[in-house]
């Protein structure tokens, strides 16, 4: 059901009428009632969050391979943090203020230093709804300037309104969209406490504003949502052609560890990216063929062999929308 196509509801203008329209149709008073009814879930056990060390001073927490819900506090994406002598640099802010507070508690277990900077890999809900917690602590927020258009859009506003119901009470009327303090227009070398962070724009890929964060001294790459592991990627309005190219460019980094936006870390960058890349290529080939032959989406989807991917988490909730978005994209590309 589209209304629960949770985490990163499609921004695409061209699917807005279909996707967001239906989604809004379900997001009125009835959803509020539903959110109130789901109150008992609040007392359900919190999803486990435990910072894992990647290399000394570099950590990450791993979200669940699920759709965002009040039961999991929207803990469905990863975040990283790097402890430097001058403070902590956080990569992504997680999907609710409560998760951001829990991340702060994890950080406090390893250092008493303040949060210096938060770098956002992109502005999807599951990576940014915790941002206000860091902002209120005085952290400096860095993101790609291409996100500004989204931040001021109706789509972002409506997405938040819907999340306040679907993810209540973790996302509520006090949850707000926070702009960056520094909007990047190109690559940036950020040095904090002698630790170097190479920030590279790699959009438009998963989103227009994708960034990756590479630590050359530690050879760790925070790949954001260019890399999904252990679940079906969320494609949304992605520019999948450029996404595939951008993943090729990530392979040129000298990495020991890749921390993806979703799923566990990997020390084999090439293998790490295989699932995401193969999936995108397969979507583009199958849906591209159908769009070129002007075969209706429904029959193209039904006749496509999805066996390679259908056992993966979130296949049922994400694959059809991914295929549909790709079908529309391939129609556009064919023009
Ligand atoms: Zn994500």
XYZ file of C-alpha atoms and ligand atoms in Angstrom:
336
model
C 0.000 0.000 0.000
C 1.382 3.333 -1.015
C 0.469 5.051 2.212
C 2.994 2.955 4.064
C 5.696 3.267 1.450
C 7.391 4.946 4.348
C 10.925 5.998 4.607
C 11.678 8.295 1.761
C 8.477 9.074 -0.022
C 9.065 9.842 -3.613
C 10.007 13.396 -4.396
C 9.597 13.002 -8.108
C 7.322 15.458 -9.768
C 6.383 12.935 -12.363
C 5.084 10.416 -9.874
C 3.626 12.946 -7.525
C 0.149 12.688 -8.944
C 0.078 8.933 -8.550
C 2.096 8.352 -5.453
C 1.750 11.386 -3.273
C -1.870 11.869 -4.287
C -2.875 8.461 -3.052
C -0.644 8.803 -0.055
C -2.238 12.079 0.943
C -5.610 10.544 0.363
C -4.779 8.136 3.158
C -3.088 10.651 5.393
C -6.030 12.652 6.682
C -8.017 12.333 9.849
C -8.220 8.566 9.575
C -4.462 8.300 9.842
C -4.436 10.470 12.909
C -6.937 8.125 14.472
C -4.717 5.260 13.412
C -1.698 6.890 15.012
C -3.606 7.349 18.235
C -4.682 3.751 18.133
C -1.101 2.649 17.710
C -0.172 4.121 21.079
C 0.646 0.733 22.622
C 3.480 0.344 20.131
C 5.257 3.168 21.911
C 5.891 0.919 24.846
C 7.283 -1.795 22.557
C 10.997 -2.467 23.033
C 13.169 0.159 21.412
C 15.148 -0.983 18.397
C 18.683 -1.756 19.438
C 21.224 0.964 18.741
C 24.831 0.201 19.450
C 27.772 2.104 18.053
C 30.289 -0.159 16.368
C 33.877 0.858 15.864
C 35.050 0.794 12.255
C 38.631 1.877 12.980
C 39.892 3.820 16.030
C 37.798 6.992 16.509
C 35.415 6.096 13.678
C 32.032 4.533 14.520
C 28.651 3.858 13.007
C 25.191 2.712 14.062
C 23.178 0.456 11.812
C 19.456 0.911 11.194
C 17.065 -1.908 10.583
C 16.152 -3.338 7.165
C 12.550 -2.246 7.573
C 10.181 0.510 6.614
C 9.990 3.344 9.099
C 7.314 2.866 11.768
C 6.481 4.030 15.255
C 7.625 0.624 16.479
C 11.173 1.127 15.147
C 11.333 4.912 15.806
C 12.247 5.261 12.093
C 15.617 3.627 12.805
C 16.038 2.337 9.286
C 19.196 4.112 8.159
C 22.788 4.316 9.333
C 24.738 7.202 10.843
C 28.444 7.557 11.540
C 30.595 9.604 13.856
C 34.254 10.446 14.019
C 35.920 11.584 17.232
C 38.580 14.244 16.696
C 40.577 16.296 19.238
C 38.392 19.327 18.358
C 35.016 17.593 18.605
C 32.847 15.001 16.944
C 31.846 14.970 13.292
C 28.568 13.155 12.686
C 27.539 11.793 9.302
C 23.728 11.809 8.943
C 21.251 12.608 11.683
C 18.924 9.558 11.666
C 15.159 9.445 11.240
C 13.722 11.027 14.392
C 14.849 13.373 17.169
C 14.664 10.486 19.629
C 17.127 8.490 17.519
C 19.442 11.495 17.416
C 19.333 11.662 21.220
C 20.111 7.962 21.399
C 23.008 8.486 19.005
C 24.274 11.245 21.291
C 24.133 8.774 24.165
C 26.219 6.331 22.134
C 28.709 9.088 21.348
C 28.870 10.027 25.044
C 30.003 6.473 25.825
C 33.235 7.053 23.904
C 33.906 10.784 24.269
C 32.873 13.846 26.211
C 33.744 16.110 23.300
C 31.017 18.283 21.764
C 29.416 17.738 18.378
C 31.366 19.916 15.983
C 29.747 19.297 12.603
C 27.027 17.172 11.027
C 27.507 16.274 7.372
C 24.362 15.072 5.609
C 24.674 12.614 2.757
C 21.216 13.678 1.494
C 17.936 15.095 2.733
C 15.695 12.042 2.879
C 13.492 11.812 5.950
C 15.226 8.806 7.469
C 18.555 10.674 7.493
C 17.458 14.141 8.640
C 14.585 14.113 11.123
C 17.081 13.963 13.985
C 18.907 17.059 12.782
C 17.292 19.571 15.158
C 18.855 17.813 18.151
C 22.360 18.458 16.810
C 21.450 21.957 15.665
C 20.176 22.819 19.159
C 23.546 21.725 20.548
C 25.283 24.216 18.287
C 26.615 21.807 15.693
C 27.350 23.137 12.248
C 25.306 21.443 9.520
C 26.887 20.827 6.118
C 24.961 19.540 3.101
C 24.769 19.887 -0.644
C 23.015 22.999 -1.948
C 20.868 20.956 -4.311
C 18.748 20.011 -1.281
C 17.524 23.564 -0.808
C 14.854 23.255 -3.463
C 13.472 20.131 -1.810
C 13.561 21.651 1.675
C 11.263 24.480 0.648
C 8.985 22.280 -1.453
C 5.441 21.184 -0.739
C 6.687 17.616 -1.027
C 8.989 18.005 1.970
C 6.294 19.763 3.988
C 3.641 17.154 3.167
C 6.114 14.375 3.823
C 6.730 15.732 7.303
C 3.003 16.118 7.968
C 2.491 12.512 6.991
C 5.458 11.360 9.073
C 4.021 13.104 12.116
C 1.186 10.619 11.874
C 2.953 7.497 10.632
C 5.930 7.876 12.979
C 4.168 9.455 15.925
C 5.202 10.055 18.669
C 8.838 9.953 17.504
C 8.125 12.457 14.777
C 5.588 14.988 16.038
C 4.548 18.645 15.714
C 7.862 19.698 17.269
C 9.879 17.898 14.591
C 11.099 20.403 12.039
C 13.089 20.550 8.830
C 16.487 22.087 9.484
C 18.479 23.770 6.716
C 22.245 23.443 6.524
C 24.534 26.200 7.777
C 26.794 25.574 4.834
C 25.454 24.555 1.446
C 28.124 23.034 -0.747
C 28.322 23.581 -4.464
C 31.350 21.394 -5.050
C 33.866 19.147 -3.296
C 35.153 20.266 0.076
C 38.000 19.230 2.320
C 36.889 19.639 5.914
C 39.582 19.369 8.552
C 38.472 19.095 12.179
C 41.028 18.536 14.910
C 43.581 17.420 12.339
C 41.262 14.775 10.870
C 40.569 15.184 7.196
C 37.139 14.631 5.637
C 36.905 14.717 1.847
C 33.325 15.557 0.979
C 32.373 14.736 -2.601
C 29.107 15.566 -4.326
C 27.940 12.484 -6.258
C 24.424 13.527 -7.246
C 22.156 13.493 -8.983
C 22.072 9.789 -8.136
C 19.860 8.492 -5.342
C 18.935 12.170 -4.861
C 20.027 15.428 -6.456
C 22.060 16.288 -3.372
C 24.007 13.103 -2.650
C 27.343 13.487 -0.915
C 29.865 10.882 0.140
C 32.359 11.455 2.950
C 35.807 9.900 2.614
C 38.406 9.777 5.368
C 41.726 9.419 3.534
C 43.773 8.869 6.682
C 41.538 6.023 7.844
C 40.473 4.865 4.358
C 36.830 4.827 5.392
C 34.079 5.833 2.963
C 30.629 6.880 4.160
C 28.730 6.197 0.959
C 25.268 7.443 1.960
C 22.432 5.982 -0.045
C 24.543 5.339 -3.078
C 25.032 1.959 -1.454
C 22.318 -0.231 0.044
C 23.142 -3.599 1.537
C 20.875 -6.383 2.783
C 17.722 -4.819 1.430
C 16.122 -3.653 -1.792
C 17.353 -0.118 -2.528
C 14.907 2.755 -2.496
C 14.987 4.311 -5.954
C 12.395 7.100 -5.741
C 13.195 9.900 -8.146
C 16.761 8.711 -8.600
C 18.798 9.393 -11.685
C 19.749 5.748 -11.967
C 22.047 6.217 -14.943
C 24.195 8.690 -13.060
C 23.869 6.621 -9.885
C 25.497 3.663 -11.645
C 28.287 5.915 -12.951
C 28.784 7.473 -9.527
C 29.235 4.036 -7.969
C 31.998 3.380 -10.468
C 33.707 6.549 -9.267
C 33.448 5.377 -5.647
C 35.430 2.292 -6.556
C 38.400 4.551 -7.309
C 38.684 5.551 -3.656
C 41.318 3.667 -1.715
C 38.949 2.224 0.892
C 39.348 -0.295 3.651
C 35.784 0.110 4.861
C 32.587 1.285 3.224
C 29.744 2.366 5.509
C 26.561 2.300 3.401
C 23.441 4.361 4.051
C 21.584 1.164 4.835
C 22.940 -2.197 5.937
C 26.208 -3.436 7.447
C 29.677 -2.143 6.613
C 31.877 -3.949 4.163
C 35.583 -4.218 3.555
C 35.055 -5.213 -0.050
C 33.923 -2.078 -1.832
C 33.340 -3.797 -5.112
C 31.158 -6.544 -3.712
C 29.502 -3.987 -1.494
C 28.140 -2.076 -4.424
C 27.199 -5.062 -6.544
C 23.660 -5.485 -5.273
C 22.721 -1.829 -5.709
C 24.352 -1.604 -9.113
C 22.942 -4.879 -10.467
C 19.502 -3.979 -9.235
C 19.562 -0.570 -10.918
C 20.882 -2.048 -14.148
C 18.180 -4.711 -14.100
C 15.427 -2.148 -13.474
C 16.712 0.008 -16.305
C 17.019 -2.905 -18.739
C 13.659 -4.498 -18.014
C 11.657 -1.296 -17.696
C 13.617 0.386 -20.493
C 12.685 -2.392 -22.878
C 9.023 -2.110 -21.920
C 8.993 1.682 -22.212
C 10.654 1.498 -25.627
C 8.133 -1.081 -26.856
C 5.329 1.004 -25.316
C 4.275 -2.021 -23.312
C 2.013 -0.936 -20.435
C 3.731 -0.946 -17.060
C 1.354 -3.482 -15.509
C 2.062 -6.205 -18.038
C 5.786 -5.387 -18.149
C 5.995 -5.673 -14.388
C 4.050 -8.929 -14.327
C 6.191 -10.529 -17.032
C 9.555 -9.474 -15.543
C 11.511 -12.176 -13.744
C 12.229 -10.742 -10.271
C 13.582 -13.982 -8.808
C 17.092 -12.590 -8.319
C 15.807 -9.925 -5.917
C 12.485 -11.073 -4.498
C 13.930 -12.743 -1.404
C 15.538 -9.517 -0.220
C 14.042 -7.494 2.639
C 11.648 -4.769 1.485
C 11.153 -6.330 -1.954
C 7.393 -6.390 -1.480
C 7.111 -2.814 -0.296
C 9.679 -1.182 -2.571
C 10.165 -3.101 -5.792
C 6.975 -2.230 -7.575
C 7.361 1.497 -6.946
C 11.029 1.331 -7.936
C 10.066 -0.404 -11.170
C 7.308 2.089 -11.860
C 9.545 5.084 -11.262
C 12.187 3.534 -13.492
C 9.582 2.876 -16.191
C 8.642 6.578 -16.147
C 12.296 7.584 -16.127
C 13.030 5.359 -19.121
C 10.084 6.882 -20.985
C 11.607 10.304 -20.314
C 15.070 9.181 -21.375
C 13.662 7.698 -24.592
C 12.184 11.046 -25.649
Zn 18.068 6.265 3.200
